[in-house]
mmCIF file of C-alpha atoms in Angstrom:
data_model
loop_
_atom_site.group_PDB
_atom_site.id
_atom_site.type_symbol
_atom_site.label_atom_id
_atom_site.label_comp_id
_atom_site.label_asym_id
_atom_site.label_seq_id
_atom_site.Cartn_x
_atom_site.Cartn_y
_atom_site.Cartn_z
ATOM 1 C CA MET A 1 53.486 51.728 38.328
ATOM 2 C CA SER A 2 52.543 49.728 35.221
ATOM 3 C CA ASP A 3 52.243 45.907 35.177
ATOM 4 C CA PHE A 4 55.202 43.919 33.963
ATOM 5 C CA PRO A 5 54.680 40.486 32.305
ATOM 6 C CA THR A 6 56.550 38.689 35.093
ATOM 7 C CA GLY A 7 53.975 39.979 37.614
ATOM 8 C CA LYS A 8 56.663 41.794 39.609
ATOM 9 C CA LYS A 9 57.272 45.474 40.029
ATOM 10 C CA HIS A 10 61.032 45.109 39.518
ATOM 11 C CA VAL A 11 63.786 43.473 37.525
ATOM 12 C CA SER A 12 67.030 42.071 38.866
ATOM 13 C CA TYR A 13 70.410 41.686 37.249
ATOM 14 C CA SER A 14 70.089 37.915 37.113
ATOM 15 C CA GLU A 15 66.819 38.362 35.244
ATOM 16 C CA VAL A 16 68.329 40.778 32.810
ATOM 17 C CA ARG A 17 71.245 38.411 32.229
ATOM 18 C CA CYS A 18 68.842 35.505 31.659
ATOM 19 C CA TRP A 19 67.005 37.549 29.019
ATOM 20 C CA LYS A 20 70.236 38.680 27.369
ATOM 21 C CA GLU A 21 71.449 35.081 27.087
ATOM 22 C CA CYS A 22 68.117 33.767 25.719
ATOM 23 C CA PRO A 23 64.831 35.737 25.710
ATOM 24 C CA TYR A 24 62.852 32.482 25.378
ATOM 25 C CA ARG A 25 64.514 31.015 28.460
ATOM 26 C CA HIS A 26 63.574 34.206 30.317
ATOM 27 C CA LYS A 27 59.934 33.703 29.261
ATOM 28 C CA LEU A 28 59.894 30.076 30.501
ATOM 29 C CA GLN A 29 61.492 30.928 33.782
ATOM 30 C CA HIS A 30 60.140 34.323 34.785
ATOM 31 C CA ILE A 31 56.838 34.613 32.920
ATOM 32 C CA ASP A 32 55.593 31.044 32.560
ATOM 33 C CA LYS A 33 57.105 30.201 35.970
ATOM 34 C CA ILE A 34 58.371 26.808 34.853
ATOM 35 C CA ASP A 35 60.676 25.768 37.655
ATOM 36 C CA LYS A 36 63.553 23.514 36.605
ATOM 37 C CA PHE A 37 65.649 24.050 39.718
ATOM 38 C CA GLU A 38 67.973 21.166 40.577
ATOM 39 C CA PRO A 39 70.162 21.028 43.729
ATOM 40 C CA SER A 40 73.780 21.823 43.064
ATOM 41 C CA PRO A 41 76.907 21.511 45.193
ATOM 42 C CA TYR A 42 78.195 24.746 43.705
ATOM 43 C CA LEU A 43 75.041 26.576 44.892
ATOM 44 C CA ASP A 44 75.086 25.212 48.447
ATOM 45 C CA PHE A 45 78.849 25.758 48.735
ATOM 46 C CA GLY A 46 78.625 29.313 47.391
ATOM 47 C CA THR A 47 75.671 30.209 49.662
ATOM 48 C CA ASN A 48 77.567 29.183 52.800
ATOM 49 C CA VAL A 49 80.830 30.765 51.720
ATOM 50 C CA HIS A 50 78.953 34.019 51.050
ATOM 51 C CA GLU A 51 77.299 33.797 54.495
ATOM 52 C CA GLY A 52 80.675 33.460 56.172
ATOM 53 C CA CYS A 53 82.039 36.535 54.351
ATOM 54 C CA GLU A 54 78.848 38.461 55.199
ATOM 55 C CA SER A 55 79.229 37.537 58.891
ATOM 56 C CA PHE A 56 82.839 38.724 58.870
ATOM 57 C CA LEU A 57 81.919 42.138 57.566
ATOM 58 C CA ASN A 58 79.043 42.508 59.994
ATOM 59 C CA THR A 59 80.606 41.097 63.149
ATOM 60 C CA GLY A 60 84.312 40.444 62.490
ATOM 61 C CA ASP A 61 83.685 36.773 63.088
ATOM 62 C CA ILE A 62 82.923 33.713 60.853
ATOM 63 C CA PRO A 63 80.823 30.912 62.402
ATOM 64 C CA LYS A 64 82.846 28.204 60.756
ATOM 65 C CA ASP A 65 81.506 25.174 62.590
ATOM 66 C CA LYS A 66 77.905 26.129 61.814
ATOM 67 C CA LEU A 67 78.534 26.844 58.140
ATOM 68 C CA LEU A 68 80.644 23.721 57.562
ATOM 69 C CA GLN A 69 77.834 21.671 59.150
ATOM 70 C CA ASN A 70 75.452 23.329 56.737
ATOM 71 C CA ILE A 71 77.604 22.187 53.863
ATOM 72 C CA LYS A 72 77.733 18.617 55.142
ATOM 73 C CA ASP A 73 73.962 18.586 55.772
ATOM 74 C CA ALA A 74 73.355 19.761 52.156
ATOM 75 C CA TRP A 75 75.539 17.004 50.807
ATOM 76 C CA GLU A 76 73.705 14.421 52.948
ATOM 77 C CA LYS A 77 70.281 15.686 51.959
ATOM 78 C CA ASN A 78 70.983 15.880 48.185
ATOM 79 C CA GLY A 79 73.250 12.879 47.870
ATOM 80 C CA PHE A 80 76.158 14.854 46.312
ATOM 81 C CA ASP A 81 78.568 12.109 47.445
ATOM 82 C CA ASN A 82 76.280 9.318 46.205
ATOM 83 C CA PRO A 83 77.884 7.498 43.208
ATOM 84 C CA ASP A 84 74.475 7.234 41.546
ATOM 85 C CA TRP A 85 74.046 11.027 41.715
ATOM 86 C CA VAL A 86 77.601 11.586 40.422
ATOM 87 C CA LYS A 87 77.028 9.164 37.575
ATOM 88 C CA VAL A 88 74.214 11.229 35.991
ATOM 89 C CA GLN A 89 75.995 14.575 36.110
ATOM 90 C CA PRO A 90 77.164 16.319 32.870
ATOM 91 C CA GLY A 91 80.523 15.456 31.467
ATOM 92 C CA TRP A 92 82.105 18.713 32.703
ATOM 93 C CA TYR A 93 81.333 17.908 36.335
ATOM 94 C CA LYS A 94 84.297 16.774 38.382
ATOM 95 C CA TYR A 95 83.500 15.016 41.628
ATOM 96 C CA HIS A 96 85.081 16.039 44.936
ATOM 97 C CA PRO A 97 84.097 14.574 48.342
ATOM 98 C CA VAL A 98 82.381 16.885 50.853
ATOM 99 C CA GLY A 99 85.546 16.950 52.953
ATOM 100 C CA GLU A 100 87.410 18.720 50.156
ATOM 101 C CA TRP A 101 84.616 21.313 49.771
ATOM 102 C CA CYS A 102 84.737 22.011 53.490
ATOM 103 C CA GLN A 103 88.486 22.460 53.383
ATOM 104 C CA TRP A 104 88.142 24.890 50.504
ATOM 105 C CA ALA A 105 85.597 26.912 52.392
ATOM 106 C CA SER A 106 87.752 26.974 55.529
ATOM 107 C CA ASN A 107 90.767 28.132 53.541
ATOM 108 C CA MET A 108 88.815 30.913 51.945
ATOM 109 C CA TRP A 109 87.528 32.229 55.268
ATOM 110 C CA ASP A 110 91.049 32.045 56.739
ATOM 111 C CA ASP A 111 92.382 34.139 53.867
ATOM 112 C CA VAL A 112 89.683 36.813 53.554
ATOM 113 C CA PRO A 113 90.623 39.030 56.521
ATOM 114 C CA GLN A 114 94.321 39.373 55.635
ATOM 115 C CA PHE A 115 93.506 39.680 51.928
ATOM 116 C CA LEU A 116 91.196 42.647 52.577
ATOM 117 C CA ASP A 117 93.797 44.314 54.823
ATOM 118 C CA LYS A 118 96.422 43.903 52.124
ATOM 119 C CA THR A 119 94.289 44.986 49.182
ATOM 120 C CA PHE A 120 92.394 47.825 50.869
ATOM 121 C CA PRO A 121 94.753 49.265 53.587
ATOM 122 C CA GLY A 122 92.755 50.808 56.465
ATOM 123 C CA TRP A 123 89.408 49.570 55.110
ATOM 124 C CA GLU A 124 86.211 49.825 57.133
ATOM 125 C CA PRO A 125 83.017 47.923 56.601
ATOM 126 C CA VAL A 126 80.023 49.934 55.498
ATOM 127 C CA ARG A 127 77.403 47.225 54.921
ATOM 128 C CA ALA A 128 76.985 43.626 53.819
ATOM 129 C CA GLU A 129 74.071 42.433 51.714
ATOM 130 C CA GLU A 130 72.662 45.935 51.106
ATOM 131 C CA GLU A 131 69.436 45.835 49.119
ATOM 132 C CA LEU A 132 68.946 48.031 46.081
ATOM 133 C CA TYR A 133 65.382 48.819 45.029
ATOM 134 C CA GLU A 134 65.781 51.808 42.764
ATOM 135 C CA PHE A 135 63.166 53.315 40.507
ATOM 136 C CA ILE A 136 63.853 53.432 36.797
ATOM 137 C CA GLU A 137 61.675 56.398 35.908
ATOM 138 C CA ALA A 138 61.853 56.069 32.101
ATOM 139 C CA LYS A 139 60.620 52.499 32.402
ATOM 140 C CA ASP A 140 58.263 52.824 35.383
ATOM 141 C CA LEU A 141 59.866 49.894 37.105
ATOM 142 C CA ASN A 142 62.332 49.204 39.855
ATOM 143 C CA PHE A 143 65.787 47.639 39.749
ATOM 144 C CA LYS A 144 66.361 45.147 42.562
ATOM 145 C CA GLY A 145 69.634 43.745 43.753
ATOM 146 C CA PHE A 146 71.730 42.836 46.764
ATOM 147 C CA ILE A 147 75.337 44.053 47.076
ATOM 148 C CA ASP A 148 77.524 41.501 48.832
ATOM 149 C CA ALA A 149 79.940 43.945 50.396
ATOM 150 C CA ILE A 150 80.457 47.717 50.695
ATOM 151 C CA ILE A 151 83.603 49.005 52.296
ATOM 152 C CA LYS A 152 85.317 52.334 52.514
ATOM 153 C CA VAL A 153 89.044 53.074 52.315
ATOM 154 C CA PRO A 154 90.623 56.287 53.637
ATOM 155 C CA ARG A 155 92.466 58.641 51.363
ATOM 156 C CA LYS A 156 95.450 60.842 52.216
ATOM 157 C CA ASN A 157 93.246 63.983 51.966
ATOM 158 C CA GLY A 158 90.891 62.753 54.688
ATOM 159 C CA THR A 159 88.123 61.556 52.392
ATOM 160 C CA TYR A 160 87.055 57.961 51.605
ATOM 161 C CA LYS A 161 86.812 55.864 48.523
ATOM 162 C CA TYR A 162 83.903 53.423 48.591
ATOM 163 C CA TRP A 163 84.109 49.938 47.099
ATOM 164 C CA ILE A 164 81.171 47.879 45.818
ATOM 165 C CA LEU A 165 82.309 44.269 45.966
ATOM 166 C CA ASP A 166 80.817 40.951 44.935
ATOM 167 C CA TRP A 167 82.129 37.565 46.191
ATOM 168 C CA LYS A 168 82.404 34.985 43.404
ATOM 169 C CA THR A 169 83.490 31.404 44.016
ATOM 170 C CA ALA A 170 85.715 30.241 41.092
ATOM 171 C CA LYS A 171 88.015 27.461 39.968
ATOM 172 C CA SER A 172 91.417 27.100 41.510
ATOM 173 C CA TYR A 173 93.029 29.418 38.908
ATOM 174 C CA GLY A 174 90.236 32.028 39.163
ATOM 175 C CA TRP A 175 88.635 33.288 35.931
ATOM 176 C CA ASP A 176 90.049 32.787 32.474
ATOM 177 C CA ARG A 177 90.563 35.662 30.065
ATOM 178 C CA ARG A 178 87.224 35.119 28.332
ATOM 179 C CA LYS A 179 85.329 35.320 31.634
ATOM 180 C CA LYS A 180 87.147 38.436 32.681
ATOM 181 C CA GLN A 181 86.388 40.178 29.426
ATOM 182 C CA ASP A 182 82.721 39.117 29.368
ATOM 183 C CA PHE A 183 80.575 42.259 29.510
ATOM 184 C CA LEU A 184 77.583 40.407 30.890
ATOM 185 C CA THR A 185 79.689 39.419 33.908
ATOM 186 C CA GLN A 186 81.012 42.967 34.394
ATOM 187 C CA ALA A 187 77.538 44.570 33.971
ATOM 188 C CA GLN A 188 76.331 43.259 37.323
ATOM 189 C CA ILE A 189 78.753 45.206 39.426
ATOM 190 C CA ILE A 190 78.657 48.215 37.106
ATOM 191 C CA LEU A 191 74.901 48.479 37.640
ATOM 192 C CA TYR A 192 75.287 47.985 41.384
ATOM 193 C CA LYS A 193 77.807 50.864 41.511
ATOM 194 C CA ASP A 194 75.551 53.094 39.398
ATOM 195 C CA PHE A 195 72.390 52.481 41.464
ATOM 196 C CA TRP A 196 74.205 52.544 44.830
ATOM 197 C CA SER A 197 75.912 55.849 43.971
ATOM 198 C CA ARG A 198 72.577 57.393 43.053
ATOM 199 C CA LYS A 199 70.828 55.988 46.069
ATOM 200 C CA ASN A 200 73.409 57.432 48.477
ATOM 201 C CA GLY A 201 74.274 60.618 46.600
ATOM 202 C CA ILE A 202 77.891 59.744 46.391
ATOM 203 C CA PRO A 203 79.746 60.864 43.190
ATOM 204 C CA LEU A 204 80.732 58.020 40.832
ATOM 205 C CA LYS A 205 84.419 59.176 41.063
ATOM 206 C CA ASP A 206 84.363 58.275 44.739
ATOM 207 C CA VAL A 207 83.128 54.713 44.166
ATOM 208 C CA GLY A 208 85.051 51.758 42.852
ATOM 209 C CA CYS A 209 83.799 48.314 42.135
ATOM 210 C CA GLY A 210 84.991 44.808 41.478
ATOM 211 C CA PHE A 211 84.820 41.077 42.188
ATOM 212 C CA ILE A 212 86.664 39.115 44.835
ATOM 213 C CA LEU A 213 87.263 35.679 43.491
ATOM 214 C CA LEU A 214 87.321 32.895 46.075
ATOM 215 C CA LYS A 215 89.166 29.953 44.492
ATOM 216 C CA ARG A 216 87.984 26.417 45.073
ATOM 217 C CA GLY A 217 91.155 24.323 45.501
ATOM 218 C CA GLY A 218 93.404 27.342 45.788
ATOM 219 C CA LYS A 219 96.353 26.902 48.128
ATOM 220 C CA PRO A 220 96.007 28.415 51.601
ATOM 221 C CA GLY A 221 97.161 32.002 51.473
ATOM 222 C CA ASN A 222 96.249 32.201 47.802
ATOM 223 C CA THR A 223 92.546 31.597 47.661
ATOM 224 C CA CYS A 224 91.499 35.241 47.050
ATOM 225 C CA GLU A 225 91.955 37.459 43.979
ATOM 226 C CA PHE A 226 90.695 40.984 43.411
ATOM 227 C CA PHE A 227 89.388 41.736 39.935
ATOM 228 C CA PRO A 228 88.527 45.468 39.681
ATOM 229 C CA ILE A 229 86.040 46.627 37.036
ATOM 230 C CA SER A 230 86.291 50.001 35.249
ATOM 231 C CA ALA A 231 82.819 51.578 35.448
ATOM 232 C CA GLY A 232 83.007 54.886 33.714
ATOM 233 C CA PRO A 233 80.254 56.825 31.847
ATOM 234 C CA LYS A 234 80.447 54.602 28.735
ATOM 235 C CA THR A 235 80.158 51.240 30.459
ATOM 236 C CA ILE A 236 77.450 52.568 32.804
ATOM 237 C CA ALA A 237 75.472 53.888 29.821
ATOM 238 C CA LYS A 238 75.883 50.534 28.061
ATOM 239 C CA SER A 239 74.704 48.639 31.155
ATOM 240 C CA ARG A 240 71.697 50.949 31.594
ATOM 241 C CA LYS A 241 70.776 50.513 27.918
ATOM 242 C CA MET A 242 70.838 46.710 28.328
ATOM 243 C CA VAL A 243 68.351 46.952 31.167
ATOM 244 C CA ASP A 244 66.127 49.352 29.266
ATOM 245 C CA SER A 245 66.200 47.105 26.200
ATOM 246 C CA MET A 246 65.262 44.069 28.283
ATOM 247 C CA ILE A 247 62.297 45.832 29.865
ATOM 248 C CA SER A 248 61.039 47.129 26.520
ATOM 249 C CA ALA A 249 61.423 43.717 24.760
ATOM 250 C CA VAL A 250 59.638 41.779 27.482
ATOM 251 C CA ARG A 251 56.769 44.260 27.480
ATOM 252 C CA LYS A 252 56.431 43.840 23.729
ATOM 253 C CA GLY A 253 56.469 40.038 23.999
ATOM 254 C CA PHE A 254 59.645 39.437 22.020
ATOM 255 C CA TYR A 255 60.829 35.922 23.027
ATOM 256 C CA VAL A 256 63.391 34.887 20.456
ATOM 257 C CA LYS A 257 65.329 31.685 21.105
ATOM 258 C CA ASN A 258 69.080 32.026 21.229
ATOM 259 C CA ARG A 259 70.265 28.606 20.060
ATOM 260 C CA ASN A 260 73.851 29.468 20.898
ATOM 261 C CA SER A 261 72.874 29.415 24.538
ATOM 262 C CA CYS A 262 71.445 25.898 24.762
ATOM 263 C CA THR A 263 74.370 23.904 26.127
ATOM 264 C CA TYR A 264 73.865 24.688 29.838
ATOM 265 C CA CYS A 265 70.179 25.523 29.672
ATOM 266 C CA ASP A 266 67.860 23.592 31.998
ATOM 267 C CA TYR A 267 65.057 23.635 29.403
ATOM 268 C CA HIS A 268 67.146 22.300 26.520
ATOM 269 C CA GLN A 269 65.665 19.169 24.906
ATOM 270 C CA THR A 270 62.717 19.138 27.311
ATOM 271 C CA GLU A 271 59.030 19.415 26.434
ATOM 272 C CA HIS A 272 59.307 23.164 27.092
ATOM 273 C CA CYS A 273 61.989 23.795 24.436
ATOM 274 C CA THR A 274 62.668 21.081 21.839
#
């Protein structure tokens, strides 16, 4: 397997997306290894919500007390409730005390079991957090990813339809129209379906995919929304082409700046990218 400029033998969807949004940002983050990570309440909240959902699929139980304490500990450690920390956040950030975040998480976990039963009648868990590490022969590189949830739903003819699902925490109203139509967002689950189907030898027609939105601030009983994604031959081919293009461009050293992607970039107006 040939060397890749990142030093890894694989690419992930998040890396492909980073490159698609701004090749120069990808270079700074994944090749130059310039770490601009900052603690985020959204990240800590999302991590623990995902862990609860994973536990439910694996065991049928959610260790609420432990996970809620994890959230509280993260807030204490990083000062997310500290007025001084809140004061320096971007203008779009809206402060909520840790108690609200914990209530949101608890509401989500309460809703997930019934939501799955209603949306996927008779569903059975297949696996949570399944790793993909699939070889892309034409590019001599692997594609790496982790699928949040795989379930199967019985059909009337005695067969099953499999569902590749990804948990996404979202605002109280879910995703807006622009987000739902964004191909970069859809490409993640499309690629996961494609590679998982090939890995397990299951025909694409027997595999569905989509996102389950977990809404922060959603009312109890209405915190979950299923957003299915159509992943047919055309969208799969488009997603594969994006991955191939990324690999080729990075190997050739093409690191063009996309100045339309600066607003939320951690490197914007730093010494790394003026």
